[in-house]
PDB file of C-alpha atoms in Angstrom:
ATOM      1  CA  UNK K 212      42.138 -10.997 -10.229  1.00  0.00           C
ATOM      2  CA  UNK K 213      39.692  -9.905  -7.186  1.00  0.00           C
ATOM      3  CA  UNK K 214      37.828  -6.811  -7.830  1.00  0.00           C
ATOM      4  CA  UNK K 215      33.835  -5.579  -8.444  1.00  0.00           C
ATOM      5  CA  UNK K 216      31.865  -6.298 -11.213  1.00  0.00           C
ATOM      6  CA  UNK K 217      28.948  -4.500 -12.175  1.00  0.00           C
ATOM      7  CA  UNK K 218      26.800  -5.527 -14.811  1.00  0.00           C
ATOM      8  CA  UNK K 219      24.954  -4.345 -17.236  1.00  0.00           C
ATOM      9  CA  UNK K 220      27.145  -1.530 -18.264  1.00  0.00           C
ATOM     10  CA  UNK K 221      24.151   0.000 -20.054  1.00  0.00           C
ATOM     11  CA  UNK K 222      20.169  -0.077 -19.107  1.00  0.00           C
ATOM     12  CA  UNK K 223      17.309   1.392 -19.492  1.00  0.00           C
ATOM     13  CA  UNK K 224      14.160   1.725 -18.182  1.00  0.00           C
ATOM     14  CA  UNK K 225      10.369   2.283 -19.475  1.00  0.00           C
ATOM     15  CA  UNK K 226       8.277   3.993 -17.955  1.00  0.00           C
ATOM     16  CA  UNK K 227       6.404   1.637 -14.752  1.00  0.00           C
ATOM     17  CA  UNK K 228       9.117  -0.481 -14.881  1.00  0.00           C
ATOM     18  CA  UNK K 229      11.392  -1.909 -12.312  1.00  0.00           C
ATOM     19  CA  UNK K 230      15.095  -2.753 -12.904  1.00  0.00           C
ATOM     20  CA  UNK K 231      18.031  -4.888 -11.139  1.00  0.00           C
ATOM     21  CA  UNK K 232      21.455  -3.594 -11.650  1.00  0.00           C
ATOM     22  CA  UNK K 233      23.918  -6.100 -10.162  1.00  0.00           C
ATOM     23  CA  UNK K 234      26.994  -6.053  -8.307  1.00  0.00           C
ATOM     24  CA  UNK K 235      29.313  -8.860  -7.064  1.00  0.00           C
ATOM     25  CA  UNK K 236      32.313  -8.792  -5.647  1.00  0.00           C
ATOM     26  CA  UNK K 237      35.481 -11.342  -4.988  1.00  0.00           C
ATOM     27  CA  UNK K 238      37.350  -9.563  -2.785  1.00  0.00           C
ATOM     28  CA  UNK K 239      36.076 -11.169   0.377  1.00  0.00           C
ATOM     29  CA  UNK K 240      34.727  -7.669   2.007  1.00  0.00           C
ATOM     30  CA  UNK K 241      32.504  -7.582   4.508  1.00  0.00           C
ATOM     31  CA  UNK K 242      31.246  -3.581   3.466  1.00  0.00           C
ATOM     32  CA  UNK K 243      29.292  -2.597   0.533  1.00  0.00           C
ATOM     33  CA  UNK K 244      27.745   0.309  -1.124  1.00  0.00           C
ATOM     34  CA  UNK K 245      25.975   1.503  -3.425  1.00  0.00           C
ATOM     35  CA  UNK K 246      26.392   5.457  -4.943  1.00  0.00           C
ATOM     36  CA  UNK K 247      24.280   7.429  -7.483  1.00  0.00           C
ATOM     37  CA  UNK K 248      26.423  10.001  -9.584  1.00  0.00           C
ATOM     38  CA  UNK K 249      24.663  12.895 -11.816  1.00  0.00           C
ATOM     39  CA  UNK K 250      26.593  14.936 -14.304  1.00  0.00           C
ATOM     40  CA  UNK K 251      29.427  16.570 -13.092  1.00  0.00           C
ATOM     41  CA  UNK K 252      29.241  16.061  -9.439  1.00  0.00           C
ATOM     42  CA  UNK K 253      29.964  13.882  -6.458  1.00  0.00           C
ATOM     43  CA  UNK K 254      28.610  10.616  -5.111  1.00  0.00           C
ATOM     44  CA  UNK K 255      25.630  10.320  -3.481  1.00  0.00           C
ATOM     45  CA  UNK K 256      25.018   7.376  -0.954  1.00  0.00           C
ATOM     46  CA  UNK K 257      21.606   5.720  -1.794  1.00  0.00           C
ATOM     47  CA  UNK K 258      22.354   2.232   0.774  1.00  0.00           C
ATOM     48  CA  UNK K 259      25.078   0.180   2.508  1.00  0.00           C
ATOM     49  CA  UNK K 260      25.229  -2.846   4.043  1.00  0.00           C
ATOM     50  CA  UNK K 261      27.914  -4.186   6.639  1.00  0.00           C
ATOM     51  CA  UNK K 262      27.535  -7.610   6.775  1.00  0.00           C
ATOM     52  CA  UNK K 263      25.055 -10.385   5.148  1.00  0.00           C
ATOM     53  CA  UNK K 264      21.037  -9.862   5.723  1.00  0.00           C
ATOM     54  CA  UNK K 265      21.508  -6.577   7.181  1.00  0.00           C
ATOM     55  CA  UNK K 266      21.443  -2.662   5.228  1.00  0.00           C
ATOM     56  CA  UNK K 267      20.962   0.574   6.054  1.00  0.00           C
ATOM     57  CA  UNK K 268      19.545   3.439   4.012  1.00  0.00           C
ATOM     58  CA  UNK K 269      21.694   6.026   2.631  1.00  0.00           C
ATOM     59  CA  UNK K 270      21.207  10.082   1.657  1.00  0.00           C
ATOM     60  CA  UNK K 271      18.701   9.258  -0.971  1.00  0.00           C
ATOM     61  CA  UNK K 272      17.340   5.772  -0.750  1.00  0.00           C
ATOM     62  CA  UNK K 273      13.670   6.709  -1.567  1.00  0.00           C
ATOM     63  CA  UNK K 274      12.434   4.778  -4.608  1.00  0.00           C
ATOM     64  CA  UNK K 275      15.250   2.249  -4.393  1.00  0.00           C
ATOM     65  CA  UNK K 276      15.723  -1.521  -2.387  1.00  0.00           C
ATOM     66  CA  UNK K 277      18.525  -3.650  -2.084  1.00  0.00           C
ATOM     67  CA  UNK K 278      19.323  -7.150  -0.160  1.00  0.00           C
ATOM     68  CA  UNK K 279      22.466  -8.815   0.810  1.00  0.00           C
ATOM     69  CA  UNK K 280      21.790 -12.219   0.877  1.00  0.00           C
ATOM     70  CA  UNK K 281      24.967 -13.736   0.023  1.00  0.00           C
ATOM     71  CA  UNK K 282      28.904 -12.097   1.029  1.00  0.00           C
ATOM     72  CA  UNK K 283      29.556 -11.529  -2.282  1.00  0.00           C
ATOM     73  CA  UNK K 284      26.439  -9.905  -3.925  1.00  0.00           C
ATOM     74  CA  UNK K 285      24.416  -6.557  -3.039  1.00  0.00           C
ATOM     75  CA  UNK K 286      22.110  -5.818  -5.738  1.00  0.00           C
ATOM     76  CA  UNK K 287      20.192  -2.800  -6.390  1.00  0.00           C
ATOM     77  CA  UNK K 288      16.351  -2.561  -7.591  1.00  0.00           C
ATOM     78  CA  UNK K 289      15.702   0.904  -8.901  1.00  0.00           C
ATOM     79  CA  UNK K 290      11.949   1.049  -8.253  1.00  0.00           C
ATOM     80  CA  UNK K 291       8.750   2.824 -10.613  1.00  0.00           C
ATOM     81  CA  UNK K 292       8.810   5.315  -7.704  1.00  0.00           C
ATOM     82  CA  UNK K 293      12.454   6.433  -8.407  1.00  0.00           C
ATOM     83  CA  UNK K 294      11.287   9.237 -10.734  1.00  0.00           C
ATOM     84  CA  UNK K 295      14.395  10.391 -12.097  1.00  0.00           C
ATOM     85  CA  UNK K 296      16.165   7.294 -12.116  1.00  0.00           C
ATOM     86  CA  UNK K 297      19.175   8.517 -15.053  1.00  0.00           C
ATOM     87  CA  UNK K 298      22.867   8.548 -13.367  1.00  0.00           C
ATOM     88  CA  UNK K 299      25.277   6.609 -12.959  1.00  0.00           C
ATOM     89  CA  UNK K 300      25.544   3.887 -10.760  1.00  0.00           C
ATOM     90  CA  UNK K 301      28.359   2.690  -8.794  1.00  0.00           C
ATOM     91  CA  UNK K 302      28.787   0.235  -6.174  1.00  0.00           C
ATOM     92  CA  UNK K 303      31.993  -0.551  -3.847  1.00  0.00           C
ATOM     93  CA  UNK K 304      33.046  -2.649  -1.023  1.00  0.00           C
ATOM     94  CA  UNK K 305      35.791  -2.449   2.192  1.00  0.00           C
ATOM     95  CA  UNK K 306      37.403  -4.353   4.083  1.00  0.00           C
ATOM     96  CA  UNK K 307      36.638  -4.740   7.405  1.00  0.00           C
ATOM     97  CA  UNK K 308      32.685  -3.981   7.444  1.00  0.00           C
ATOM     98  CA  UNK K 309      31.378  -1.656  10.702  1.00  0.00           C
ATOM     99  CA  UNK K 310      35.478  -1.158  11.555  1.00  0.00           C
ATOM    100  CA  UNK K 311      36.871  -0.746   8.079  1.00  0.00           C
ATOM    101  CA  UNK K 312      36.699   3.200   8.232  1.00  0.00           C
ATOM    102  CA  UNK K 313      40.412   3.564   7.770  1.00  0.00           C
ATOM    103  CA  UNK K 314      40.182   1.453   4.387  1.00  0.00           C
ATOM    104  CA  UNK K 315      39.866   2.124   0.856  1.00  0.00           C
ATOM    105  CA  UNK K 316      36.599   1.553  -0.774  1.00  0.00           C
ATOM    106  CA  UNK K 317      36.782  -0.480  -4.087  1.00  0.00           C
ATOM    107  CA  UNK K 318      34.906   0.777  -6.554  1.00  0.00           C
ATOM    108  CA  UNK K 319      33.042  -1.387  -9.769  1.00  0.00           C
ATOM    109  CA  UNK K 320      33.112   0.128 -13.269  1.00  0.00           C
ATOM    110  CA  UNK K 321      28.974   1.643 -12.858  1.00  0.00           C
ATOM    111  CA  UNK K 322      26.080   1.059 -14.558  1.00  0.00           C
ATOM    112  CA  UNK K 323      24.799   3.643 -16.627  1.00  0.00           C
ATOM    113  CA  UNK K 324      20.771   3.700 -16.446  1.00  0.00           C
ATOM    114  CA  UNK K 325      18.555   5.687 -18.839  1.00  0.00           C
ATOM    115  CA  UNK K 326      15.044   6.433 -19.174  1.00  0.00           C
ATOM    116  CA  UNK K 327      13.235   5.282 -22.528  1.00  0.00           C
TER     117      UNK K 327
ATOM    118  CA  UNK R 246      24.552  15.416   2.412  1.00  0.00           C
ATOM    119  CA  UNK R 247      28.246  16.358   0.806  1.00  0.00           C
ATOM    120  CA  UNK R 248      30.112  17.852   3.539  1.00  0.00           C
ATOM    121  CA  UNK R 249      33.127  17.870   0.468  1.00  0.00           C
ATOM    122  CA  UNK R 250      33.811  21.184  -1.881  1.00  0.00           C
ATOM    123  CA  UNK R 251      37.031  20.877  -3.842  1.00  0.00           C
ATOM    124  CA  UNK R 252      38.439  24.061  -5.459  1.00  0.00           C
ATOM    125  CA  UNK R 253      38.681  24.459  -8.114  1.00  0.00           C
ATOM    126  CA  UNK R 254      35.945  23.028  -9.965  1.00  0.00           C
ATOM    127  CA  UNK R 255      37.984  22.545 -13.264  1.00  0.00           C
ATOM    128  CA  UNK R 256      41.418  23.187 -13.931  1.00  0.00           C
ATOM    129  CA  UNK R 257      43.605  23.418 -17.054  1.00  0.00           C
ATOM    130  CA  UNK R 258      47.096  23.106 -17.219  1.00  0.00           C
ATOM    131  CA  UNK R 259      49.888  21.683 -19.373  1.00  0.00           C
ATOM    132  CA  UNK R 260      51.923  18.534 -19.353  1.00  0.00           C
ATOM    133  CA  UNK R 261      54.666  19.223 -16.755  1.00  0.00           C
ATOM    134  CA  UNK R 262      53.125  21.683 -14.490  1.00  0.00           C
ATOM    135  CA  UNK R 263      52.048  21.098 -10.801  1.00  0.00           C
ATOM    136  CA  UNK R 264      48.403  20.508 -10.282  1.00  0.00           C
ATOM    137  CA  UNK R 265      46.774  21.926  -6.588  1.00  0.00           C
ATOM    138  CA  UNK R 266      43.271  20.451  -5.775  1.00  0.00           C
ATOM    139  CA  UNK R 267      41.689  21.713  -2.279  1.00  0.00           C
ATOM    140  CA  UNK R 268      39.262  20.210  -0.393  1.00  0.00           C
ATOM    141  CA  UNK R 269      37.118  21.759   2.633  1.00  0.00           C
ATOM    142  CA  UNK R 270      34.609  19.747   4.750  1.00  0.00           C
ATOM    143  CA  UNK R 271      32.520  20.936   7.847  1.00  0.00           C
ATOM    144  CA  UNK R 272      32.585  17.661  10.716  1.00  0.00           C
ATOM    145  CA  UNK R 273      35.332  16.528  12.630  1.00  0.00           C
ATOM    146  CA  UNK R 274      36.869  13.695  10.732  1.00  0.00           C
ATOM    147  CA  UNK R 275      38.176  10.010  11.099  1.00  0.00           C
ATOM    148  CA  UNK R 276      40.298  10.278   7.651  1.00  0.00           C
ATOM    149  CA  UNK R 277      40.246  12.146   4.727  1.00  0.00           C
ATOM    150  CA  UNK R 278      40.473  10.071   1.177  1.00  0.00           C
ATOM    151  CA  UNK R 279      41.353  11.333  -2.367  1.00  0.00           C
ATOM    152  CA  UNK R 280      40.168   9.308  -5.516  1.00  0.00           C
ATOM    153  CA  UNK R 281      40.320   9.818  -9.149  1.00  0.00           C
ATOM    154  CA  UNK R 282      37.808   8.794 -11.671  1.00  0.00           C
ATOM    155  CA  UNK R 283      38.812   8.776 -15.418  1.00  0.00           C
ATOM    156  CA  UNK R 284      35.698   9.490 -17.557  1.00  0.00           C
ATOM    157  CA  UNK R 285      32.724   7.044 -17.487  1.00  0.00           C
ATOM    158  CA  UNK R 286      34.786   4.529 -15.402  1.00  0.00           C
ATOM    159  CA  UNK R 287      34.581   3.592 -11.197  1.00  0.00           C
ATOM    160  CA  UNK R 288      36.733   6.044  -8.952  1.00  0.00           C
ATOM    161  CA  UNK R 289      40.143   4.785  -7.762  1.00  0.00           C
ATOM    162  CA  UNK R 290      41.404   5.397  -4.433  1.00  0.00           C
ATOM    163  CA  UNK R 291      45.003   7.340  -4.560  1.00  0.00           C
ATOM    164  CA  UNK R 292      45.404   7.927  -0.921  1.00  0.00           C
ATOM    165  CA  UNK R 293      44.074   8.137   2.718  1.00  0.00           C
ATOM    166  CA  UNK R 294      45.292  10.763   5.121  1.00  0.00           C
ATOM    167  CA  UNK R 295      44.218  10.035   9.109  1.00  0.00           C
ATOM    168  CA  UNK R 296      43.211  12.784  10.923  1.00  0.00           C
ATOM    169  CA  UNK R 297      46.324  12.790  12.991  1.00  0.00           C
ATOM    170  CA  UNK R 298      48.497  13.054  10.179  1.00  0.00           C
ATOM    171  CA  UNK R 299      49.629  15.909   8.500  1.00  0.00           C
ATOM    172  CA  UNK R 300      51.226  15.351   5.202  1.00  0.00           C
ATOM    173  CA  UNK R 301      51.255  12.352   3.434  1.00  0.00           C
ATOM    174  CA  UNK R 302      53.194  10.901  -0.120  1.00  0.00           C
ATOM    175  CA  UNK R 303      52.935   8.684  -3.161  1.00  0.00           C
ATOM    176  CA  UNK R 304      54.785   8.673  -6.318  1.00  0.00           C
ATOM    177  CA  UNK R 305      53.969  12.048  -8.000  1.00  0.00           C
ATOM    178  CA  UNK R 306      51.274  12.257  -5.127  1.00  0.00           C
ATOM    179  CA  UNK R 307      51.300  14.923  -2.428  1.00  0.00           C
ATOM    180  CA  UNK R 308      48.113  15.351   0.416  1.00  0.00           C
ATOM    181  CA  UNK R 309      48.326  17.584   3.538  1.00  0.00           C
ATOM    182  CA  UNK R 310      45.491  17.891   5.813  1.00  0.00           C
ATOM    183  CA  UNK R 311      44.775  20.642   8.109  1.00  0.00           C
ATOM    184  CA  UNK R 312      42.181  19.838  10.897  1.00  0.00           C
ATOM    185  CA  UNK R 313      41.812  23.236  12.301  1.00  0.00           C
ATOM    186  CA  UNK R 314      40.820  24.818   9.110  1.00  0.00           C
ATOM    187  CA  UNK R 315      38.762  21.449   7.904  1.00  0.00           C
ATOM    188  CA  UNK R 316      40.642  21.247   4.832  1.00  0.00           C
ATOM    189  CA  UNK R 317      43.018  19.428   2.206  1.00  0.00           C
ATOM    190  CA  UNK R 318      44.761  19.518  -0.933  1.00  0.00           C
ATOM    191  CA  UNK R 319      45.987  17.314  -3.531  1.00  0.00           C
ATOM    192  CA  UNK R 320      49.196  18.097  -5.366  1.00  0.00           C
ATOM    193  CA  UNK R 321      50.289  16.422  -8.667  1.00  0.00           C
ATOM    194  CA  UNK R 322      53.699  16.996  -9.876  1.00  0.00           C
ATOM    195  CA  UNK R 323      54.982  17.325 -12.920  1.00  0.00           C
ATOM    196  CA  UNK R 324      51.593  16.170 -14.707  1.00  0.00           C
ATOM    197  CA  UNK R 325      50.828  14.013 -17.652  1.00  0.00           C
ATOM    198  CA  UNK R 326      48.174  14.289 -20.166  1.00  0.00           C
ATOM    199  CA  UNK R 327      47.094  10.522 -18.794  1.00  0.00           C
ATOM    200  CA  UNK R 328      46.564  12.751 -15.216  1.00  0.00           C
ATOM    201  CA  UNK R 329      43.212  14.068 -16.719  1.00  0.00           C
ATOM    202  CA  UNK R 330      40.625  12.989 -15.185  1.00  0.00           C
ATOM    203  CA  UNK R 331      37.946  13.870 -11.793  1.00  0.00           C
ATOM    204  CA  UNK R 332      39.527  13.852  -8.214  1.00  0.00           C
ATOM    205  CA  UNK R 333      37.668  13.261  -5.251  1.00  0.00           C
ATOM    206  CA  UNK R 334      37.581  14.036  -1.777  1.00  0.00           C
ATOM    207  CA  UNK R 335      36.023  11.808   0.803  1.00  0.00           C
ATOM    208  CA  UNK R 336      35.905  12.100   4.309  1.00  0.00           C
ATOM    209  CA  UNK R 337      35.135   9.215   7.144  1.00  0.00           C
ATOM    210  CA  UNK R 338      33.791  11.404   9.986  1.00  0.00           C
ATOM    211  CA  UNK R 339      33.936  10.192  13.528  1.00  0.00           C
ATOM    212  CA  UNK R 340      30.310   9.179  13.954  1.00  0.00           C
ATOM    213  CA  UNK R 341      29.943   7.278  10.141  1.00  0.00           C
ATOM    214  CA  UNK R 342      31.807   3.511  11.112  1.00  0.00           C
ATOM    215  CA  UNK R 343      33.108   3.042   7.359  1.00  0.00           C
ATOM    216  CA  UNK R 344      30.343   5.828   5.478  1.00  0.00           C
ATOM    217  CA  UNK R 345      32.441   8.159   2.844  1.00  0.00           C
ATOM    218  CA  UNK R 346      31.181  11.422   1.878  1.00  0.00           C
ATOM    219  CA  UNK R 347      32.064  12.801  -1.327  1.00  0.00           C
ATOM    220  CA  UNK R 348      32.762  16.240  -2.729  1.00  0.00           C
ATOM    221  CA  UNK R 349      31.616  17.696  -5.935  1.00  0.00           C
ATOM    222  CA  UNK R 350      34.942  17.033  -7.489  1.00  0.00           C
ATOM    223  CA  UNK R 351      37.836  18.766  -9.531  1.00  0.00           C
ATOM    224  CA  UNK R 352      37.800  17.801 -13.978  1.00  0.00           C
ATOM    225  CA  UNK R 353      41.550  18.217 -14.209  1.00  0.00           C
ATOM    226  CA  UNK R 354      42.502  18.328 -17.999  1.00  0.00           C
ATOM    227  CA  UNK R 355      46.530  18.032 -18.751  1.00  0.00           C
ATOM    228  CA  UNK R 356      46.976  18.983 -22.265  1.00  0.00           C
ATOM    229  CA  UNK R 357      49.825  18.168 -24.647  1.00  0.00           C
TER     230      UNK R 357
END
């Protein structure tokens, strides 16, 4: 079955510390994206990338970095200087990269990240 | 920024009744999306409404869109208590390629 995966479901962070939450998917998209969700409210772009080696930033990519180096994979590094790194973390692709605007986005199962 | 606000924020209703989500936004739009998001899980995409439509279907699903006041809602008929869950609106504005921006989101809880 195609789809996202996200892994670890679970993760936390000490203090200083920089973590990798992954995301790959095997649906072939060109598009995808990464969110940030707090309690009880929307999604919040952090980046997105449209096709391999390239990303833009999001609404609130401070203290985060990604790279697309392969189709299939867009990881996320939540950096030291992400102070208030707990939320939930989803990622998602589309079809059709730049032009896919009038497609779903597919979204993974998140990664939940807490701070020890 | 979230250019989304559904009303209402939560809503409580019994197994049978019709459920009314409504979304407003503020930028001319490409499409507007709805998605659902059961709790702890990834959001799942219901339905997509272009801007040049005005009413759209699926199963128990209803969406209309209205341009000139910026806004949409969601119906679900005849609910289930396996309807509970967060819905989303998402718009694609004219100027984003593929970008979705979120509302805040509707907790709809069907009970028994």
């Amino acid at each position: 079955d195609g789809g996202i995966t996200q892994s670890p479901k679970y993760l936390f962070r000490k203090e200083g510390q920089n973590v990798t939450l992954s995301c790959e998917q095997n649906l072939n998209h060109d598009a995808m994206y990464w969110y940030r969700q707090d309690p009880g409210q929307g999604l919040r772009l952090i980046y997105y990338s449209q096709i391999v080696n390239d990303f833009q930033k999001g609404d609130i990519a401070e203290g985060y970095s990604v790279s697309r180096e392969k189709k299939e994979s867009f990881p996320l590094t939540v950096t030291s200087a992400q102070k208030n790194p707990t939320a939930f973390y989803l990622c998602a692709s589309i079809r059709g990269g730049l032009y896919g605007g009038n497609q779903p986005q597919h979204f993974g199962d998140g990664t939940r990240l807490s701070i020890l | 920024s979230q250019q989304g606000e559904e009303d209402p924020q939560a809503l409580s209703i019994q197994e049978g009744e019709n459920a009314t989500m409504n979304c407003s936004y503020k930028t001319s739009i490409n499409n507007l999306q709805w998605y659902r998001q059961n709790s702890g899980r990834g959001l799942v995409h219901l339905i997509l409404i272009r801007s040049n439509e005005r009413e759209k279907h699926s199963g128990r699903l209803r969406v209309t869109l209205d341009t000139s006041k910026k806004s949409s809602s969601l119906l679900i008929t005849a609910s289930r208590a396996a309807d509970t869950a967060s819905y989303f609106c998402a718009t694609v504005s004219q100027t984003s390629g593929s970008r979705l921006t979120f509302g805040e989101g509707t907790q709809l809880t069907v009970n028994p």
